Amino acid sequence: MRLVRPKTTGGDKVWAVLLTNETYLPGVLALAHSLRSVGSAYGLIVLYTDTLPSKVLSALSARFIDTQLIDYIRPANGPNYSNDPRFNDCWTKLAAFSLTQYERVVQLDADMLVLQNMDELMTLPLDSATEASKGISTRVLAAGHACHGTPETAHQIAPACNASPMGYLNGGLLVLVPSAALWERILNYMHANASGMGFADQSVLSELFAGRWVPLPYIYNALRTMRWEGVHEVIWRDDKVKNLHYILDPKPWAAQTGEVGMRLEKDPTYQWWVDLDQQRKTWDKNNGITDGL
């Protein structure tokens, strides 16, 4: 597996998001605009595989969004994710560790929306790549804890869910220091142990770096279901959330207008995405972008 070396965006610290198919393009466009809207000082790079249609790359280029071609990653002995095929692509998210041309990468999921500036993650103290690769580091990366207590999370739970470790991280947002040595360790561990991994990339990182990652507050990876009544609404604060994660289907861009309206009473966060995306479309128009996306 090659190391990704060419730098495609200015600066040594970047946001990164994986895009493997056209379905999630609306999410990536909204994510990019949300970072712009909150005044982030750091660029976004879209990691893509060779199956991504050229028209998608053109849409990203038209909006001044940098891209980087990476290899598709999937272990030969990985589990059968036929009940939830999205996990097949999740292995490829591990490629963020190979971006050694950057000193800091904060990886986001394509179904996220940044509501407040969170540039502080770019300077969050983590151990150096040298320390991390020696196995003595207790701050290899930072992430939020995986939450298995929200409704409709069958897709997140391994077959033997009662045995799932409670110390798993959620791979939706990762703060990391790319490293050739770490990248090699990650790949070796993945290929040796993939058959028993129910959460793809999350399993790799949670197991390989158990007790060696920094837990982040929920505000950086706020699952929209946490806001629901009877879940974690007691701790949820709309004005504190910095990064909203639209887990589960339908995604805001996939739902028809009527479906979104039906869901607003229970989950007004759909409207937050719709409003931001409308701002994005206005920005597109003002900048001469007329592809209709």
PDB file of C-alpha atoms in Angstrom:
ATOM      1  CA  MET A   1       0.000   0.000   0.000  1.00  0.00           C
ATOM      2  CA  ARG A   2       1.583   3.273  -1.114  1.00  0.00           C
ATOM      3  CA  LEU A   3       2.203   6.282   1.058  1.00  0.00           C
ATOM      4  CA  VAL A   4       0.387   9.359  -0.181  1.00  0.00           C
ATOM      5  CA  ARG A   5       2.971  12.096  -0.563  1.00  0.00           C
ATOM      6  CA  PRO A   6       1.907  14.948  -2.889  1.00  0.00           C
ATOM      7  CA  LYS A   7       0.543  17.920  -0.956  1.00  0.00           C
ATOM      8  CA  THR A   8      -2.568  19.274  -2.627  1.00  0.00           C
ATOM      9  CA  THR A   9      -3.527  22.072  -0.260  1.00  0.00           C
ATOM     10  CA  GLY A  10      -1.595  24.852   1.399  1.00  0.00           C
ATOM     11  CA  GLY A  11      -0.466  24.516   4.999  1.00  0.00           C
ATOM     12  CA  ASP A  12       0.676  21.608   7.129  1.00  0.00           C
ATOM     13  CA  LYS A  13      -2.666  20.944   8.824  1.00  0.00           C
ATOM     14  CA  VAL A  14      -5.862  19.957   7.025  1.00  0.00           C
ATOM     15  CA  TRP A  15      -9.387  18.699   7.366  1.00  0.00           C
ATOM     16  CA  ALA A  16      -9.943  15.512   5.366  1.00  0.00           C
ATOM     17  CA  VAL A  17     -13.018  13.607   4.225  1.00  0.00           C
ATOM     18  CA  LEU A  18     -13.332  10.365   2.265  1.00  0.00           C
ATOM     19  CA  LEU A  19     -15.574  10.276  -0.809  1.00  0.00           C
ATOM     20  CA  THR A  20     -15.880   6.964  -2.665  1.00  0.00           C
ATOM     21  CA  ASN A  21     -19.122   7.475  -4.565  1.00  0.00           C
ATOM     22  CA  GLU A  22     -21.434  10.154  -5.908  1.00  0.00           C
ATOM     23  CA  THR A  23     -24.129   9.519  -3.305  1.00  0.00           C
ATOM     24  CA  TYR A  24     -22.317  11.479  -0.614  1.00  0.00           C
ATOM     25  CA  LEU A  25     -21.298  14.427  -2.813  1.00  0.00           C
ATOM     26  CA  PRO A  26     -24.088  16.699  -1.462  1.00  0.00           C
ATOM     27  CA  GLY A  27     -22.858  15.973   2.047  1.00  0.00           C
ATOM     28  CA  VAL A  28     -19.271  16.838   1.157  1.00  0.00           C
ATOM     29  CA  LEU A  29     -20.327  20.083  -0.537  1.00  0.00           C
ATOM     30  CA  ALA A  30     -22.315  21.114   2.539  1.00  0.00           C
ATOM     31  CA  LEU A  31     -19.456  20.084   4.832  1.00  0.00           C
ATOM     32  CA  ALA A  32     -16.966  22.160   2.848  1.00  0.00           C
ATOM     33  CA  HIS A  33     -19.262  25.173   2.939  1.00  0.00           C
ATOM     34  CA  SER A  34     -19.856  24.773   6.662  1.00  0.00           C
ATOM     35  CA  LEU A  35     -16.099  24.905   7.307  1.00  0.00           C
ATOM     36  CA  ARG A  36     -15.931  28.040   5.187  1.00  0.00           C
ATOM     37  CA  SER A  37     -18.918  29.554   7.009  1.00  0.00           C
ATOM     38  CA  VAL A  38     -17.379  29.169  10.466  1.00  0.00           C
ATOM     39  CA  GLY A  39     -14.152  30.785   9.295  1.00  0.00           C
ATOM     40  CA  SER A  40     -11.796  27.841   9.604  1.00  0.00           C
ATOM     41  CA  ALA A  41      -8.197  28.786   8.877  1.00  0.00           C
ATOM     42  CA  TYR A  42      -7.475  25.329   7.467  1.00  0.00           C
ATOM     43  CA  GLY A  43      -8.239  23.774   4.110  1.00  0.00           C
ATOM     44  CA  LEU A  44     -10.317  20.692   3.332  1.00  0.00           C
ATOM     45  CA  ILE A  45      -8.963  17.848   1.239  1.00  0.00           C
ATOM     46  CA  VAL A  46     -11.283  15.231  -0.246  1.00  0.00           C
ATOM     47  CA  LEU A  47      -9.711  11.778  -0.360  1.00  0.00           C
ATOM     48  CA  TYR A  48     -11.134   9.782  -3.245  1.00  0.00           C
ATOM     49  CA  THR A  49     -10.643   6.423  -4.938  1.00  0.00           C
ATOM     50  CA  ASP A  50     -10.371   5.697  -8.649  1.00  0.00           C
ATOM     51  CA  THR A  51     -14.040   4.684  -8.881  1.00  0.00           C
ATOM     52  CA  LEU A  52     -15.254   8.234  -8.272  1.00  0.00           C
ATOM     53  CA  PRO A  53     -16.850   9.665 -11.452  1.00  0.00           C
ATOM     54  CA  SER A  54     -14.987  12.490 -13.175  1.00  0.00           C
ATOM     55  CA  LYS A  55     -18.059  14.742 -12.949  1.00  0.00           C
ATOM     56  CA  VAL A  56     -17.799  14.583  -9.171  1.00  0.00           C
ATOM     57  CA  LEU A  57     -14.178  15.697  -9.319  1.00  0.00           C
ATOM     58  CA  SER A  58     -15.219  18.519 -11.624  1.00  0.00           C
ATOM     59  CA  ALA A  59     -17.863  19.638  -9.132  1.00  0.00           C
ATOM     60  CA  LEU A  60     -15.284  19.713  -6.345  1.00  0.00           C
ATOM     61  CA  SER A  61     -12.758  21.581  -8.469  1.00  0.00           C
ATOM     62  CA  ALA A  62     -15.342  24.192  -9.455  1.00  0.00           C
ATOM     63  CA  ARG A  63     -15.783  24.981  -5.763  1.00  0.00           C
ATOM     64  CA  PHE A  64     -12.034  25.195  -5.067  1.00  0.00           C
ATOM     65  CA  ILE A  65     -12.091  22.000  -2.985  1.00  0.00           C
ATOM     66  CA  ASP A  66      -8.778  20.128  -3.098  1.00  0.00           C
ATOM     67  CA  THR A  67      -8.699  16.399  -3.817  1.00  0.00           C
ATOM     68  CA  GLN A  68      -6.227  13.550  -3.349  1.00  0.00           C
ATOM     69  CA  LEU A  69      -6.364  10.131  -5.010  1.00  0.00           C
ATOM     70  CA  ILE A  70      -5.784   7.245  -2.595  1.00  0.00           C
ATOM     71  CA  ASP A  71      -5.874   3.458  -2.800  1.00  0.00           C
ATOM     72  CA  TYR A  72      -9.056   1.598  -1.907  1.00  0.00           C
ATOM     73  CA  ILE A  73      -8.421  -0.453   1.226  1.00  0.00           C
ATOM     74  CA  ARG A  74     -10.143  -3.687   2.074  1.00  0.00           C
ATOM     75  CA  PRO A  75      -8.608  -6.699   3.818  1.00  0.00           C
ATOM     76  CA  ALA A  76      -8.950 -10.003   1.994  1.00  0.00           C
ATOM     77  CA  ASN A  77     -10.215 -11.730   5.143  1.00  0.00           C
ATOM     78  CA  GLY A  78     -12.618  -9.012   6.260  1.00  0.00           C
ATOM     79  CA  PRO A  79     -16.094  -9.762   7.641  1.00  0.00           C
ATOM     80  CA  ASN A  80     -19.176  -9.998   5.481  1.00  0.00           C
ATOM     81  CA  TYR A  81     -20.912  -6.636   5.737  1.00  0.00           C
ATOM     82  CA  SER A  82     -23.785  -7.568   3.438  1.00  0.00           C
ATOM     83  CA  ASN A  83     -26.254  -6.403   6.112  1.00  0.00           C
ATOM     84  CA  ASP A  84     -24.591  -2.975   6.109  1.00  0.00           C
ATOM     85  CA  PRO A  85     -22.439  -2.484   2.977  1.00  0.00           C
ATOM     86  CA  ARG A  86     -21.313   1.001   4.003  1.00  0.00           C
ATOM     87  CA  PHE A  87     -18.727  -0.620   6.266  1.00  0.00           C
ATOM     88  CA  ASN A  88     -16.936  -1.965   3.180  1.00  0.00           C
ATOM     89  CA  ASP A  89     -15.687   1.540   2.387  1.00  0.00           C
ATOM     90  CA  CYS A  90     -14.818   2.400   5.973  1.00  0.00           C
ATOM     91  CA  TRP A  91     -11.485   0.573   5.880  1.00  0.00           C
ATOM     92  CA  THR A  92     -10.283   3.186   3.393  1.00  0.00           C
ATOM     93  CA  LYS A  93     -10.698   5.933   5.989  1.00  0.00           C
ATOM     94  CA  LEU A  94      -7.549   4.562   7.610  1.00  0.00           C
ATOM     95  CA  ALA A  95      -5.571   6.076   4.721  1.00  0.00           C
ATOM     96  CA  ALA A  96      -5.585   9.393   6.595  1.00  0.00           C
ATOM     97  CA  PHE A  97      -2.634   8.030   8.571  1.00  0.00           C
ATOM     98  CA  SER A  98      -0.640   7.793   5.332  1.00  0.00           C
ATOM     99  CA  LEU A  99      -0.831  11.524   4.590  1.00  0.00           C
ATOM    100  CA  THR A 100       2.707  12.140   5.829  1.00  0.00           C
ATOM    101  CA  GLN A 101       2.998  15.371   3.858  1.00  0.00           C
ATOM    102  CA  TYR A 102       0.861  16.922   6.627  1.00  0.00           C
ATOM    103  CA  GLU A 103       1.751  17.265  10.293  1.00  0.00           C
ATOM    104  CA  ARG A 104      -1.879  17.144  11.440  1.00  0.00           C
ATOM    105  CA  VAL A 105      -5.039  15.731   9.862  1.00  0.00           C
ATOM    106  CA  VAL A 106      -8.541  15.986  11.292  1.00  0.00           C
ATOM    107  CA  GLN A 107     -10.680  13.468   9.456  1.00  0.00           C
ATOM    108  CA  LEU A 108     -14.419  14.066   9.174  1.00  0.00           C
ATOM    109  CA  ASP A 109     -17.273  11.979   7.818  1.00  0.00           C
ATOM    110  CA  ALA A 110     -19.146  13.141   4.730  1.00  0.00           C
ATOM    111  CA  ASP A 111     -22.435  13.306   6.651  1.00  0.00           C
ATOM    112  CA  MET A 112     -21.229  15.942   9.096  1.00  0.00           C
ATOM    113  CA  LEU A 113     -22.013  19.634   9.376  1.00  0.00           C
ATOM    114  CA  VAL A 114     -19.707  22.051  11.196  1.00  0.00           C
ATOM    115  CA  LEU A 115     -21.773  24.520  13.224  1.00  0.00           C
ATOM    116  CA  GLN A 116     -19.011  26.324  15.116  1.00  0.00           C
ATOM    117  CA  ASN A 117     -15.315  26.890  14.536  1.00  0.00           C
ATOM    118  CA  MET A 118     -13.291  24.003  15.936  1.00  0.00           C
ATOM    119  CA  ASP A 119      -9.811  24.911  14.709  1.00  0.00           C
ATOM    120  CA  GLU A 120      -8.545  24.162  18.213  1.00  0.00           C
ATOM    121  CA  LEU A 121      -8.420  20.506  17.164  1.00  0.00           C
ATOM    122  CA  MET A 122      -5.488  21.383  14.911  1.00  0.00           C
ATOM    123  CA  THR A 123      -3.390  22.271  17.947  1.00  0.00           C
ATOM    124  CA  LEU A 124      -4.759  19.699  20.398  1.00  0.00           C
ATOM    125  CA  PRO A 125      -1.710  18.149  22.116  1.00  0.00           C
ATOM    126  CA  LEU A 126      -0.894  14.721  20.684  1.00  0.00           C
ATOM    127  CA  ASP A 127       2.317  12.738  20.894  1.00  0.00           C
ATOM    128  CA  SER A 128       4.764  12.978  18.040  1.00  0.00           C
ATOM    129  CA  ALA A 129       4.796  10.396  15.273  1.00  0.00           C
ATOM    130  CA  THR A 130       8.079   9.064  16.676  1.00  0.00           C
ATOM    131  CA  GLU A 131       6.632   8.551  20.160  1.00  0.00           C
ATOM    132  CA  ALA A 132       3.439   7.022  18.799  1.00  0.00           C
ATOM    133  CA  SER A 133       5.300   4.538  16.608  1.00  0.00           C
ATOM    134  CA  LYS A 134       7.339   3.262  19.573  1.00  0.00           C
ATOM    135  CA  GLY A 135       4.245   2.076  21.387  1.00  0.00           C
ATOM    136  CA  ILE A 136       4.837   4.240  24.450  1.00  0.00           C
ATOM    137  CA  SER A 137       2.457   7.009  23.499  1.00  0.00           C
ATOM    138  CA  THR A 138      -0.833   7.515  25.319  1.00  0.00           C
ATOM    139  CA  ARG A 139      -1.955  10.268  22.935  1.00  0.00           C
ATOM    140  CA  VAL A 140      -1.753   8.655  19.501  1.00  0.00           C
ATOM    141  CA  LEU A 141      -5.003  10.210  18.294  1.00  0.00           C
ATOM    142  CA  ALA A 142      -8.160  11.869  19.556  1.00  0.00           C
ATOM    143  CA  ALA A 143     -11.793  10.912  18.957  1.00  0.00           C
ATOM    144  CA  GLY A 144     -15.184  10.726  20.593  1.00  0.00           C
ATOM    145  CA  HIS A 145     -16.443   7.565  22.244  1.00  0.00           C
ATOM    146  CA  ALA A 146     -18.743   5.321  20.249  1.00  0.00           C
ATOM    147  CA  CYS A 147     -22.279   5.612  21.568  1.00  0.00           C
ATOM    148  CA  HIS A 148     -24.238   2.343  21.581  1.00  0.00           C
ATOM    149  CA  GLY A 149     -27.153   3.719  23.559  1.00  0.00           C
ATOM    150  CA  THR A 150     -28.980   5.641  20.842  1.00  0.00           C
ATOM    151  CA  PRO A 151     -32.071   4.406  19.001  1.00  0.00           C
ATOM    152  CA  GLU A 152     -31.854   2.624  15.683  1.00  0.00           C
ATOM    153  CA  THR A 153     -28.201   1.657  16.152  1.00  0.00           C
ATOM    154  CA  ALA A 154     -28.412  -1.943  15.035  1.00  0.00           C
ATOM    155  CA  HIS A 155     -26.195  -0.991  12.099  1.00  0.00           C
ATOM    156  CA  GLN A 156     -23.462   0.049  14.547  1.00  0.00           C
ATOM    157  CA  ILE A 157     -23.467  -3.057  16.692  1.00  0.00           C
ATOM    158  CA  ALA A 158     -21.461  -6.157  15.901  1.00  0.00           C
ATOM    159  CA  PRO A 159     -23.265  -9.534  15.770  1.00  0.00           C
ATOM    160  CA  ALA A 160     -22.211 -10.316  19.349  1.00  0.00           C
ATOM    161  CA  CYS A 161     -23.173  -6.874  20.588  1.00  0.00           C
ATOM    162  CA  ASN A 162     -23.225  -7.921  24.240  1.00  0.00           C
ATOM    163  CA  ALA A 163     -19.474  -8.504  23.989  1.00  0.00           C
ATOM    164  CA  SER A 164     -18.645  -5.267  22.205  1.00  0.00           C
ATOM    165  CA  PRO A 165     -16.026  -3.237  24.095  1.00  0.00           C
ATOM    166  CA  MET A 166     -17.404  -0.100  25.690  1.00  0.00           C
ATOM    167  CA  GLY A 167     -14.088   1.668  25.062  1.00  0.00           C
ATOM    168  CA  TYR A 168     -14.559   1.873  21.307  1.00  0.00           C
ATOM    169  CA  LEU A 169     -14.007   5.165  19.581  1.00  0.00           C
ATOM    170  CA  ASN A 170     -16.292   6.620  16.940  1.00  0.00           C
ATOM    171  CA  GLY A 171     -14.382   7.055  13.693  1.00  0.00           C
ATOM    172  CA  GLY A 172     -16.550   9.902  12.433  1.00  0.00           C
ATOM    173  CA  LEU A 173     -14.021  12.475  13.602  1.00  0.00           C
ATOM    174  CA  LEU A 174     -10.373  11.629  14.179  1.00  0.00           C
ATOM    175  CA  VAL A 175      -7.542  13.954  15.139  1.00  0.00           C
ATOM    176  CA  LEU A 176      -4.261  12.350  14.114  1.00  0.00           C
ATOM    177  CA  VAL A 177      -0.598  12.783  13.287  1.00  0.00           C
ATOM    178  CA  PRO A 178       0.210  10.945  10.027  1.00  0.00           C
ATOM    179  CA  SER A 179       3.165   8.584  10.256  1.00  0.00           C
ATOM    180  CA  ALA A 180       4.725   6.001   7.941  1.00  0.00           C
ATOM    181  CA  ALA A 181       5.510   3.753  10.909  1.00  0.00           C
ATOM    182  CA  LEU A 182       1.983   4.001  12.320  1.00  0.00           C
ATOM    183  CA  TRP A 183       0.492   3.442   8.881  1.00  0.00           C
ATOM    184  CA  GLU A 184       2.476   0.208   8.534  1.00  0.00           C
ATOM    185  CA  ARG A 185       1.369  -0.988  11.974  1.00  0.00           C
ATOM    186  CA  ILE A 186      -2.252  -0.198  11.198  1.00  0.00           C
ATOM    187  CA  LEU A 187      -2.186  -2.103   7.911  1.00  0.00           C
ATOM    188  CA  ASN A 188      -0.432  -5.109   9.448  1.00  0.00           C
ATOM    189  CA  TYR A 189      -2.898  -5.251  12.333  1.00  0.00           C
ATOM    190  CA  MET A 190      -5.868  -4.883  10.016  1.00  0.00           C
ATOM    191  CA  HIS A 191      -4.798  -7.684   7.688  1.00  0.00           C
ATOM    192  CA  ALA A 192      -4.000 -10.010  10.598  1.00  0.00           C
ATOM    193  CA  ASN A 193      -7.213  -9.450  12.549  1.00  0.00           C
ATOM    194  CA  ALA A 194      -9.883  -8.203  10.150  1.00  0.00           C
ATOM    195  CA  SER A 195     -12.001 -11.354  10.182  1.00  0.00           C
ATOM    196  CA  GLY A 196     -13.250 -10.624  13.690  1.00  0.00           C
ATOM    197  CA  MET A 197     -13.783  -6.905  13.314  1.00  0.00           C
ATOM    198  CA  GLY A 198     -17.384  -5.757  13.347  1.00  0.00           C
ATOM    199  CA  PHE A 199     -16.703  -2.048  12.926  1.00  0.00           C
ATOM    200  CA  ALA A 200     -14.008  -1.925  10.214  1.00  0.00           C
ATOM    201  CA  ASP A 201     -11.750   1.115  10.788  1.00  0.00           C
ATOM    202  CA  GLN A 202     -13.186   1.760  14.249  1.00  0.00           C
ATOM    203  CA  SER A 203     -12.301  -1.771  15.325  1.00  0.00           C
ATOM    204  CA  VAL A 204      -8.741  -1.443  14.049  1.00  0.00           C
ATOM    205  CA  LEU A 205      -8.049   1.796  15.885  1.00  0.00           C
ATOM    206  CA  SER A 206      -9.956   0.915  19.062  1.00  0.00           C
ATOM    207  CA  GLU A 207      -8.141  -2.394  19.444  1.00  0.00           C
ATOM    208  CA  LEU A 208      -4.664  -1.432  18.264  1.00  0.00           C
ATOM    209  CA  PHE A 209      -4.572   1.764  20.309  1.00  0.00           C
ATOM    210  CA  ALA A 210      -6.662   0.683  23.302  1.00  0.00           C
ATOM    211  CA  GLY A 211      -5.997   3.074  26.173  1.00  0.00           C
ATOM    212  CA  ARG A 212      -3.805   5.214  23.946  1.00  0.00           C
ATOM    213  CA  TRP A 213      -6.229   7.734  22.505  1.00  0.00           C
ATOM    214  CA  VAL A 214      -7.635  11.004  23.816  1.00  0.00           C
ATOM    215  CA  PRO A 215     -11.426  11.129  24.323  1.00  0.00           C
ATOM    216  CA  LEU A 216     -13.139  14.236  22.970  1.00  0.00           C
ATOM    217  CA  PRO A 217     -16.388  15.814  24.219  1.00  0.00           C
ATOM    218  CA  TYR A 218     -19.522  14.890  22.304  1.00  0.00           C
ATOM    219  CA  ILE A 219     -19.730  18.387  20.795  1.00  0.00           C
ATOM    220  CA  TYR A 220     -17.093  17.481  18.198  1.00  0.00           C
ATOM    221  CA  ASN A 221     -18.991  14.439  16.927  1.00  0.00           C
ATOM    222  CA  ALA A 222     -22.552  15.045  18.050  1.00  0.00           C
ATOM    223  CA  LEU A 223     -24.708  12.207  16.753  1.00  0.00           C
ATOM    224  CA  ARG A 224     -28.062  13.678  15.798  1.00  0.00           C
ATOM    225  CA  THR A 225     -29.876  10.854  17.598  1.00  0.00           C
ATOM    226  CA  MET A 226     -28.391  11.974  20.919  1.00  0.00           C
ATOM    227  CA  ARG A 227     -30.738  14.946  20.803  1.00  0.00           C
ATOM    228  CA  TRP A 228     -33.847  12.771  20.719  1.00  0.00           C
ATOM    229  CA  GLU A 229     -36.109  12.497  23.728  1.00  0.00           C
ATOM    230  CA  GLY A 230     -35.161   9.565  25.901  1.00  0.00           C
ATOM    231  CA  VAL A 231     -31.618   9.344  24.579  1.00  0.00           C
ATOM    232  CA  HIS A 232     -29.135  11.989  25.750  1.00  0.00           C
ATOM    233  CA  GLU A 233     -31.193  15.162  25.533  1.00  0.00           C
ATOM    234  CA  VAL A 234     -30.248  15.907  29.156  1.00  0.00           C
ATOM    235  CA  ILE A 235     -26.656  16.666  28.192  1.00  0.00           C
ATOM    236  CA  TRP A 236     -27.307  17.971  24.667  1.00  0.00           C
ATOM    237  CA  ARG A 237     -27.025  21.726  24.141  1.00  0.00           C
ATOM    238  CA  ASP A 238     -27.774  23.142  20.694  1.00  0.00           C
ATOM    239  CA  ASP A 239     -25.562  26.160  21.322  1.00  0.00           C
ATOM    240  CA  LYS A 240     -22.579  24.023  22.356  1.00  0.00           C
ATOM    241  CA  VAL A 241     -22.493  21.540  19.462  1.00  0.00           C
ATOM    242  CA  LYS A 242     -19.636  22.262  17.078  1.00  0.00           C
ATOM    243  CA  ASN A 243     -19.941  19.376  14.657  1.00  0.00           C
ATOM    244  CA  LEU A 244     -23.192  17.548  13.935  1.00  0.00           C
ATOM    245  CA  HIS A 245     -23.104  13.964  12.644  1.00  0.00           C
ATOM    246  CA  TYR A 246     -26.106  12.851  10.565  1.00  0.00           C
ATOM    247  CA  ILE A 247     -25.923   9.146  11.281  1.00  0.00           C
ATOM    248  CA  LEU A 248     -28.576   6.765   9.958  1.00  0.00           C
ATOM    249  CA  ASP A 249     -30.754   7.098   6.866  1.00  0.00           C
ATOM    250  CA  PRO A 250     -32.172   9.041   5.247  1.00  0.00           C
ATOM    251  CA  LYS A 251     -29.439  11.621   4.977  1.00  0.00           C
ATOM    252  CA  PRO A 252     -30.694  15.206   4.788  1.00  0.00           C
ATOM    253  CA  TRP A 253     -29.856  15.465   1.093  1.00  0.00           C
ATOM    254  CA  ALA A 254     -31.462  12.127   0.229  1.00  0.00           C
ATOM    255  CA  ALA A 255     -34.821  12.731   1.865  1.00  0.00           C
ATOM    256  CA  GLN A 256     -37.546  14.272  -0.241  1.00  0.00           C
ATOM    257  CA  THR A 257     -38.953  17.596   0.935  1.00  0.00           C
ATOM    258  CA  GLY A 258     -42.039  15.934   2.377  1.00  0.00           C
ATOM    259  CA  GLU A 259     -39.978  13.366   4.251  1.00  0.00           C
ATOM    260  CA  VAL A 260     -37.800  16.065   5.757  1.00  0.00           C
ATOM    261  CA  GLY A 261     -40.896  17.968   6.845  1.00  0.00           C
ATOM    262  CA  MET A 262     -42.331  14.876   8.493  1.00  0.00           C
ATOM    263  CA  ARG A 263     -39.125  14.450  10.492  1.00  0.00           C
ATOM    264  CA  LEU A 264     -38.686  18.046  11.598  1.00  0.00           C
ATOM    265  CA  GLU A 265     -41.007  17.728  14.579  1.00  0.00           C
ATOM    266  CA  LYS A 266     -38.813  14.980  16.008  1.00  0.00           C
ATOM    267  CA  ASP A 267     -35.496  16.091  14.566  1.00  0.00           C
ATOM    268  CA  PRO A 268     -35.161  19.762  13.580  1.00  0.00           C
ATOM    269  CA  THR A 269     -31.488  19.197  12.786  1.00  0.00           C
ATOM    270  CA  TYR A 270     -32.622  18.268   9.279  1.00  0.00           C
ATOM    271  CA  GLN A 271     -33.621  21.893   8.792  1.00  0.00           C
ATOM    272  CA  TRP A 272     -30.199  23.037   9.979  1.00  0.00           C
ATOM    273  CA  TRP A 273     -28.628  21.113   7.115  1.00  0.00           C
ATOM    274  CA  VAL A 274     -31.196  22.332   4.586  1.00  0.00           C
ATOM    275  CA  ASP A 275     -30.623  25.961   5.623  1.00  0.00           C
ATOM    276  CA  LEU A 276     -26.849  25.659   5.375  1.00  0.00           C
ATOM    277  CA  ASP A 277     -27.058  23.938   2.026  1.00  0.00           C
ATOM    278  CA  GLN A 278     -29.258  26.732   0.722  1.00  0.00           C
ATOM    279  CA  GLN A 279     -26.563  29.179   1.770  1.00  0.00           C
ATOM    280  CA  ARG A 280     -24.075  27.001  -0.091  1.00  0.00           C
ATOM    281  CA  LYS A 281     -26.185  27.141  -3.249  1.00  0.00           C
ATOM    282  CA  THR A 282     -26.365  30.920  -2.991  1.00  0.00           C
ATOM    283  CA  TRP A 283     -22.583  31.017  -2.648  1.00  0.00           C
ATOM    284  CA  ASP A 284     -22.301  28.799  -5.737  1.00  0.00           C
ATOM    285  CA  LYS A 285     -24.520  31.121  -7.748  1.00  0.00           C
ATOM    286  CA  ASN A 286     -22.606  34.204  -6.650  1.00  0.00           C
ATOM    287  CA  ASN A 287     -19.389  32.533  -7.765  1.00  0.00           C
ATOM    288  CA  GLY A 288     -20.684  31.566 -11.193  1.00  0.00           C
ATOM    289  CA  ILE A 289     -21.184  27.863 -10.473  1.00  0.00           C
ATOM    290  CA  THR A 290     -24.182  26.682 -12.471  1.00  0.00           C
ATOM    291  CA  ASP A 291     -24.037  22.875 -12.346  1.00  0.00           C
ATOM    292  CA  GLY A 292     -27.258  22.712 -10.341  1.00  0.00           C
ATOM    293  CA  LEU A 293     -25.868  20.723  -7.432  1.00  0.00           C
TER     294      LEU A 293
END
